[in-house]
CSV table of C-alpha atoms in Angstrom, one decimal:
chain,number,residue,atom,x,y,z
A,265,MET,CA,0.0,0.0,0.0
A,266,THR,CA,1.4,3.4,-1.0
A,267,PRO,CA,0.4,6.8,0.4
A,268,ALA,CA,-1.4,7.6,-2.8
A,269,THR,CA,-3.9,4.8,-2.2
A,270,THR,CA,-4.4,5.3,1.6
A,271,VAL,CA,-7.6,6.8,2.8
A,272,ARG,CA,-7.2,8.9,5.8
A,273,ILE,CA,-10.0,9.3,8.4
A,274,ALA,CA,-9.8,11.5,11.4
A,275,LEU,CA,-11.5,10.4,14.6
A,276,PRO,CA,-11.9,12.2,18.0
A,277,SER,CA,-8.8,11.9,20.2
A,278,LYS,CA,-10.3,12.6,23.6
A,279,GLY,CA,-13.2,12.2,26.0
A,280,ARG,CA,-16.6,10.8,25.5
A,281,MET,CA,-16.5,11.2,21.7
A,282,GLU,CA,-13.4,9.1,21.4
A,283,SER,CA,-14.6,6.2,23.5
A,284,GLU,CA,-18.1,6.2,21.8
A,285,THR,CA,-16.5,6.3,18.4
A,286,MET,CA,-14.2,3.4,19.1
A,287,ASP,CA,-17.2,1.5,20.5
A,288,PHE,CA,-19.3,2.4,17.4
A,289,PHE,CA,-16.7,1.1,15.0
A,290,ALA,CA,-16.3,-2.1,17.1
A,291,ARG,CA,-20.1,-2.7,17.0
A,292,CYS,CA,-20.0,-2.3,13.2
A,293,ASP,CA,-17.3,-5.1,13.1
A,294,LEU,CA,-14.8,-2.4,12.0
A,295,ARG,CA,-12.5,-2.6,15.1
A,296,ILE,CA,-9.8,0.0,15.3
A,297,ASN,CA,-6.4,-1.4,16.2
A,298,LYS,CA,-5.4,1.1,18.8
A,299,THR,CA,-3.3,-0.5,21.5
A,300,ASN,CA,-1.8,2.6,23.2
A,301,PRO,CA,-4.0,5.4,24.3
A,302,ARG,CA,-1.3,7.9,23.4
A,303,GLN,CA,-0.9,6.8,19.8
A,304,TYR,CA,-2.1,9.3,17.2
A,305,SER,CA,-2.6,6.8,14.3
A,306,ALA,CA,-4.1,3.4,13.9
A,307,LEU,CA,-5.4,0.8,11.4
A,308,ILE,CA,-8.7,-0.9,10.8
A,309,PRO,CA,-8.0,-4.6,9.9
A,310,ALA,CA,-11.3,-4.9,8.1
A,311,LEU,CA,-10.4,-1.9,5.9
A,312,PRO,CA,-6.6,-2.2,5.3
A,313,GLN,CA,-6.6,0.8,2.9
A,314,VAL,CA,-7.7,3.1,5.7
A,315,GLN,CA,-5.4,5.0,8.0
A,316,VAL,CA,-6.9,6.4,11.2
A,317,LEU,CA,-5.6,9.7,12.6
A,318,PHE,CA,-6.7,11.0,16.0
A,319,GLN,CA,-7.4,14.7,16.4
A,320,ARG,CA,-9.4,17.0,18.6
A,321,ALA,CA,-13.1,16.8,17.5
A,322,ARG,CA,-13.2,20.6,17.0
A,323,ASP,CA,-10.2,20.5,14.6
A,324,ILE,CA,-11.6,17.7,12.4
A,325,PRO,CA,-13.9,19.8,10.2
A,326,LYS,CA,-11.0,22.1,9.3
A,327,SER,CA,-8.7,19.1,8.5
A,328,VAL,CA,-11.3,17.6,6.2
A,329,ALA,CA,-11.9,21.0,4.5
A,330,ALA,CA,-8.2,21.5,3.9
A,331,GLY,CA,-7.8,18.0,2.5
A,332,ASP,CA,-5.3,17.0,5.3
A,333,VAL,CA,-7.6,14.0,5.9
A,334,ASP,CA,-10.2,12.6,3.5
A,335,LEU,CA,-12.9,11.7,6.0
A,336,GLY,CA,-13.7,12.6,9.6
A,337,ILE,CA,-16.1,12.0,12.4
A,338,THR,CA,-17.1,14.9,14.6
A,339,GLY,CA,-20.1,16.4,16.4
A,340,TYR,CA,-22.8,17.9,14.2
A,341,ASP,CA,-22.5,21.1,16.4
A,342,LEU,CA,-18.8,21.5,15.4
A,343,LEU,CA,-19.6,20.6,11.8
A,344,ALA,CA,-22.4,23.2,11.6
A,345,ASN,CA,-20.2,25.8,13.1
A,346,ALA,CA,-17.4,25.1,10.6
A,347,LEU,CA,-19.7,25.0,7.6
A,348,GLY,CA,-20.0,28.8,7.8
A,349,ASP,CA,-16.4,29.0,6.6
A,350,HIS,CA,-16.0,25.7,4.7
A,351,ARG,CA,-19.3,24.8,3.2
A,352,GLU,CA,-18.0,24.2,-0.3
A,353,ALA,CA,-15.1,22.0,0.9
A,354,ILE,CA,-17.1,19.6,3.0
A,355,VAL,CA,-19.6,16.9,2.2
A,356,VAL,CA,-21.9,15.6,4.9
A,357,VAL,CA,-21.8,11.9,4.4
A,358,HIS,CA,-23.9,10.9,7.4
A,359,GLU,CA,-25.3,13.4,9.8
A,360,ALA,CA,-26.8,11.0,12.5
A,361,LEU,CA,-24.6,8.1,13.6
A,362,GLY,CA,-26.7,7.5,16.6
A,363,TYR,CA,-24.2,8.4,19.4
A,364,GLY,CA,-22.7,11.5,21.0
A,365,GLN,CA,-26.0,13.2,21.4
A,366,CYS,CA,-26.0,16.6,23.0
A,367,GLU,CA,-27.5,20.1,22.6
A,368,LEU,CA,-25.9,23.5,22.1
A,369,VAL,CA,-27.8,25.9,24.3
A,370,ALA,CA,-27.7,29.4,25.6
A,371,ALA,CA,-27.5,29.4,29.4
A,372,VAL,CA,-27.6,32.4,31.8
A,373,PRO,CA,-26.8,32.7,35.5
A,374,GLY,CA,-29.5,31.3,37.8
A,375,GLY,CA,-29.7,34.6,39.6
A,376,TRP,CA,-31.1,36.3,36.5
A,377,ASP,CA,-34.7,35.7,37.7
A,378,GLU,CA,-36.2,38.0,35.1
A,379,VAL,CA,-34.5,36.2,32.2
A,380,SER,CA,-36.0,32.9,30.9
A,381,THR,CA,-36.4,33.5,27.2
A,382,LEU,CA,-34.6,35.2,24.3
A,383,ALA,CA,-37.0,38.1,24.6
A,384,ASP,CA,-36.1,38.6,28.2
A,385,LEU,CA,-32.4,38.4,27.2
A,386,ALA,CA,-32.9,41.1,24.6
A,387,VAL,CA,-34.4,43.4,27.2
A,388,ARG,CA,-31.5,42.8,29.6
A,389,SER,CA,-28.9,43.3,26.8
A,390,GLU,CA,-30.5,46.6,25.8
A,391,ALA,CA,-30.6,47.8,29.4
A,392,ALA,CA,-27.0,46.8,29.9
A,393,GLY,CA,-25.7,48.3,26.7
A,394,GLY,CA,-24.8,44.8,25.4
A,395,LEU,CA,-23.8,41.4,26.9
A,396,ARG,CA,-20.9,39.0,26.4
A,397,VAL,CA,-21.4,35.3,25.6
A,398,ALA,CA,-18.6,32.8,26.0
A,399,THR,CA,-18.7,30.0,23.4
A,400,LYS,CA,-16.6,27.7,21.3
A,401,HIS,CA,-19.2,27.9,18.5
A,402,HIS,CA,-18.6,31.5,17.2
A,403,ASN,CA,-20.4,31.2,13.8
A,404,LEU,CA,-23.5,29.3,15.1
A,405,VAL,CA,-24.0,31.5,18.2
A,406,GLU,CA,-23.5,34.7,16.3
A,407,ARG,CA,-26.0,33.7,13.7
A,408,PHE,CA,-28.5,32.4,16.3
A,409,PHE,CA,-28.7,35.7,18.2
A,410,ALA,CA,-28.9,37.7,15.0
A,411,GLU,CA,-31.7,35.6,13.6
A,412,ASN,CA,-33.6,35.9,16.9
A,413,GLY,CA,-33.3,39.6,17.1
A,414,VAL,CA,-31.2,39.8,20.3
A,415,PRO,CA,-29.1,43.0,20.1
A,416,GLY,CA,-25.7,43.8,21.5
A,417,ILE,CA,-24.3,40.3,21.9
A,418,GLN,CA,-20.6,40.2,21.9
A,419,ILE,CA,-19.0,36.8,21.2
A,420,VAL,CA,-16.1,35.9,23.6
A,421,ALA,CA,-14.0,33.0,22.3
A,422,ALA,CA,-13.0,30.6,25.0
A,423,ASP,CA,-11.4,27.2,25.7
A,424,GLY,CA,-11.8,24.9,28.6
A,425,ALA,CA,-14.8,24.8,30.9
A,426,LEU,CA,-17.1,27.6,29.9
A,427,GLU,CA,-19.3,27.3,33.0
A,428,ALA,CA,-16.9,29.4,35.0
A,429,ALA,CA,-17.0,32.4,32.6
A,430,PRO,CA,-19.9,34.3,34.4
A,431,VAL,CA,-18.3,33.7,37.8
A,432,VAL,CA,-14.8,34.7,36.7
A,433,GLY,CA,-16.2,37.7,34.9
A,434,TYR,CA,-15.0,37.5,31.3
A,435,ALA,CA,-18.5,36.8,30.0
A,436,ASP,CA,-22.0,37.4,31.2
A,437,PHE,CA,-23.5,34.1,30.0
A,438,ILE,CA,-22.5,31.1,27.9
A,439,ALA,CA,-23.5,29.0,24.9
A,440,ASP,CA,-22.3,25.5,25.3
A,441,VAL,CA,-23.1,21.9,24.7
A,442,THR,CA,-24.9,19.8,27.3
A,443,SER,CA,-26.2,16.2,27.3
A,444,THR,CA,-28.0,16.1,30.6
A,445,GLY,CA,-28.0,19.7,31.9
A,446,THR,CA,-26.4,18.5,35.2
A,447,THR,CA,-23.2,20.5,34.7
A,448,LEU,CA,-25.1,23.7,34.0
A,449,LEU,CA,-27.2,23.2,37.1
A,450,GLU,CA,-24.2,22.4,39.3
A,451,ASN,CA,-22.7,25.7,38.2
A,452,ASN,CA,-25.9,27.8,38.8
A,453,LEU,CA,-26.7,28.2,35.1
A,454,LYS,CA,-30.1,27.7,33.5
A,455,PRO,CA,-30.8,27.2,29.8
A,456,LEU,CA,-33.2,29.6,28.2
A,457,GLU,CA,-36.6,28.1,27.4
A,458,ASP,CA,-36.1,28.9,23.7
A,459,GLY,CA,-32.3,28.9,23.8
A,460,LEU,CA,-31.7,25.6,21.9
A,461,ILE,CA,-29.2,26.5,19.1
A,462,VAL,CA,-28.7,23.1,17.6
A,463,ARG,CA,-29.1,19.4,18.4
A,464,SER,CA,-26.0,17.4,17.8
A,465,GLU,CA,-24.7,13.9,17.4
A,466,ALA,CA,-21.7,12.2,15.7
A,467,SER,CA,-21.5,12.9,12.0
A,468,LEU,CA,-19.4,11.5,9.2
A,469,ILE,CA,-18.0,14.1,6.7
A,470,GLY,CA,-15.7,14.0,3.7
A,471,ASN,CA,-13.5,16.3,1.6
A,472,ARG,CA,-15.6,17.2,-1.5
A,473,ALA,CA,-12.7,17.6,-3.9
A,474,GLY,CA,-11.1,14.4,-2.9
A,475,LEU,CA,-14.4,12.4,-3.2
A,476,ALA,CA,-15.1,13.9,-6.6
A,477,ALA,CA,-11.6,13.1,-8.0
A,478,ARG,CA,-10.5,9.8,-6.4
A,479,ASP,CA,-12.3,6.6,-7.1
A,480,ASP,CA,-10.5,4.8,-4.3
A,481,LEU,CA,-11.7,7.3,-1.8
A,482,LEU,CA,-15.3,7.2,-3.0
A,483,ASP,CA,-15.4,3.4,-3.1
A,484,THR,CA,-14.0,3.2,0.5
A,485,THR,CA,-16.5,5.9,1.6
A,486,VAL,CA,-19.4,4.0,0.1
A,487,HIS,CA,-18.1,0.8,1.6
A,488,LEU,CA,-18.0,2.4,5.1
A,489,LEU,CA,-21.4,4.1,4.6
A,490,GLU,CA,-23.0,0.8,3.6
A,491,PHE,CA,-21.7,-0.9,6.7
A,492,ILE,CA,-22.7,1.9,9.0
A,493,GLU,CA,-26.3,2.0,7.5
A,494,ALA,CA,-26.6,-1.7,7.7
A,495,HIS,CA,-25.5,-1.7,11.4
A,496,LEU,CA,-27.8,1.1,12.3
A,497,ARG,CA,-30.7,-0.7,10.6
A,498,ALA,CA,-29.8,-3.8,12.6
A,499,SER,CA,-29.4,-2.1,15.9
A,500,GLY,CA,-31.7,-3.5,18.5
A,501,GLN,CA,-32.8,-6.4,16.2
A,502,TYR,CA,-32.6,-10.1,16.9
A,503,MET,CA,-32.8,-13.2,14.7
A,504,VAL,CA,-35.1,-15.7,16.2
A,505,PHE,CA,-35.0,-19.4,15.1
A,506,ALA,CA,-37.6,-22.0,16.1
A,507,ASN,CA,-38.6,-25.5,15.0
A,508,MET,CA,-42.3,-26.3,14.4
A,509,ARG,CA,-44.4,-29.2,13.2
A,510,GLY,CA,-46.7,-28.7,10.2
A,511,GLU,CA,-48.0,-30.1,7.0
A,512,SER,CA,-46.4,-27.4,4.8
A,513,ALA,CA,-44.6,-24.1,4.9
A,514,GLU,CA,-47.9,-22.4,3.9
A,515,ALA,CA,-49.7,-24.0,6.9
A,516,ILE,CA,-47.0,-22.8,9.3
A,517,ALA,CA,-47.1,-19.3,7.8
A,518,ASP,CA,-50.9,-19.3,8.1
A,519,LEU,CA,-50.6,-20.4,11.8
A,520,ILE,CA,-48.1,-17.6,12.5
A,521,TYR,CA,-50.3,-14.9,10.8
A,522,ARG,CA,-53.5,-16.1,12.4
A,523,GLN,CA,-52.4,-16.6,16.0
A,524,THR,CA,-49.4,-14.3,16.5
A,525,GLU,CA,-48.4,-10.7,15.8
A,526,LEU,CA,-45.1,-11.8,14.2
A,527,GLY,CA,-43.9,-10.9,10.8
A,528,GLY,CA,-40.2,-10.2,10.5
A,529,LEU,CA,-38.8,-7.9,7.9
A,530,GLN,CA,-41.0,-9.0,4.9
A,531,GLY,CA,-42.4,-12.1,6.6
A,532,PRO,CA,-41.1,-15.2,8.3
A,533,THR,CA,-38.7,-17.5,6.5
A,534,ILE,CA,-39.9,-21.1,6.7
A,535,SER,CA,-37.8,-24.0,5.4
A,536,LYS,CA,-38.1,-27.8,5.6
A,537,ILE,CA,-35.8,-29.6,8.1
A,538,LEU,CA,-34.1,-32.5,6.4
A,539,SER,CA,-34.7,-35.0,9.2
A,540,ARG,CA,-33.7,-38.7,9.1
A,541,ASP,CA,-37.5,-39.3,9.2
A,542,PRO,CA,-39.1,-37.1,6.5
A,543,ALA,CA,-42.5,-38.1,7.9
A,544,ASN,CA,-41.9,-36.1,11.1
A,545,GLY,CA,-43.0,-32.9,9.3
A,546,TRP,CA,-40.5,-30.5,11.0
A,547,TRP,CA,-40.0,-27.0,9.7
A,548,ALA,CA,-37.5,-24.3,10.6
A,549,VAL,CA,-38.9,-20.8,11.2
A,550,ASN,CA,-36.8,-17.7,11.4
A,551,LEU,CA,-37.7,-14.0,11.6
A,552,VAL,CA,-36.2,-10.7,12.8
A,553,VAL,CA,-37.6,-9.1,16.0
A,554,ARG,CA,-36.9,-5.8,17.7
A,555,ASN,CA,-35.5,-6.1,21.2
A,556,GLN,CA,-38.6,-4.7,22.9
A,557,HIS,CA,-40.7,-7.4,21.3
A,558,LEU,CA,-38.3,-10.3,21.9
A,559,PHE,CA,-39.8,-12.0,24.9
A,560,SER,CA,-43.3,-11.6,23.4
A,561,ALA,CA,-42.1,-13.2,20.2
A,562,VAL,CA,-40.6,-16.2,21.9
A,563,SER,CA,-43.8,-16.7,24.0
A,564,GLN,CA,-46.0,-16.5,20.9
A,565,LEU,CA,-43.8,-19.0,19.0
A,566,ARG,CA,-44.1,-21.4,22.0
A,567,GLU,CA,-47.8,-21.0,22.1
A,568,ILE,CA,-48.2,-22.2,18.5
A,569,GLY,CA,-45.9,-25.2,19.0
A,570,GLY,CA,-42.4,-23.7,18.5
A,571,SER,CA,-39.5,-25.4,20.2
A,572,GLY,CA,-35.7,-25.2,20.3
A,573,VAL,CA,-35.9,-21.4,20.1
A,574,VAL,CA,-32.5,-19.8,19.4
A,575,VAL,CA,-31.9,-16.1,19.6
A,576,THR,CA,-28.9,-14.2,18.2
A,577,PRO,CA,-28.2,-10.5,17.7
A,578,VAL,CA,-28.1,-9.0,14.2
A,579,THR,CA,-25.0,-7.1,13.3
A,580,TYR,CA,-26.0,-5.9,9.8
A,581,ILE,CA,-29.2,-5.7,7.7
A,582,PHE,CA,-28.3,-4.8,4.1
A,583,ASP,CA,-31.4,-3.7,2.3
A,584,GLU,CA,-31.7,-1.7,-1.0
A,585,ARG,CA,-29.0,0.9,-1.7
A,586,PRO,CA,-29.2,3.4,1.3
A,587,PRO,CA,-30.6,6.8,0.4
A,588,ARG,CA,-27.5,8.4,1.8
A,589,VAL,CA,-25.3,6.7,-0.7
A,590,GLN,CA,-27.5,8.0,-3.5
A,591,ARG,CA,-27.4,11.5,-1.9
A,592,LEU,CA,-23.6,11.4,-1.8
A,593,LEU,CA,-23.3,10.4,-5.5
A,594,GLU,CA,-25.8,13.1,-6.5
A,595,THR,CA,-23.9,15.7,-4.5
A,596,LEU,CA,-20.7,14.8,-6.3
A,597,GLY,CA,-22.4,14.6,-9.7
A,598,LYS,CA,-21.6,10.9,-10.0
A,599,ARG,CA,-23.5,8.2,-11.9
A,600,GLU,CA,-24.1,5.2,-9.6
A,601,GLU,CA,-23.1,2.6,-12.1
A,602,ALA,CA,-19.8,4.4,-12.9
A,603,ALA,CA,-19.0,5.3,-9.3
A,604,LEU,CA,-19.6,2.1,-7.4
A,605,PRO,CA,-17.9,-1.3,-7.4
């Protein structure tokens, strides 16, 4: 493998996003071979053409836009903030990977009893001759207050824990991400009732120019996207196998439809068991069931004569070509038959 054929993907290097991204890839059967927590590169054995680079999540959109890496996973809040400067250079491949959920909110000191909405904040800002907001999301926050008609808001760039900003005095209030609201509450801050700026979760992005020009990069991206979509579709699903007696596959199916609420994806799969004694009339039934219906499904199969019930989790469900693959190709101006293996 030469550098020209290596696909580089940047993943978060620290905190919750790093651990959840590593877990997500493992659940997709795309385990990342990172043996030392201090290493800044790794490989994915199932995708030998891919080199993993670890960066701060907030730096990943810039690296993708510059072409320093080909693909990246970061929070949608960080992506949306970066798109203001790099919209033409970045392609959003998948905006909802199902983990890293949080919200970017405007939060004011708990002592501001008269401020609970943006309208209240506007009144206070006018009376004070302007207010300072500490945030790591300059573009998003500036646009949010402008669109909502809150005057006199000055953006104060900040690193580290923003919750201390009002206490220390370098900002009047903050706009920061939260997943549970606990940290805000512990620091005597309260989100505005209408202060939600953006909902966020992990997102997969790519360099537009690279994806348009390099077939190897596009093929790898589609491969990765197919596995991600198939895993997300399979998440929380179980394959249930049972043995049943019956005169025919049609008779077994009729029994299932008449006396249970089971159906599977398009319906149960029923096949003849090749027993030593063909007269036994045994059939194998298998269907896909969501986790919240699993015990009910097993019970219903038992009630109509099912036995030897075996349950196994589903890793992937590959259906028709995922809409996000088609969206990616259309964004790049590619014909599907020419672009895909």
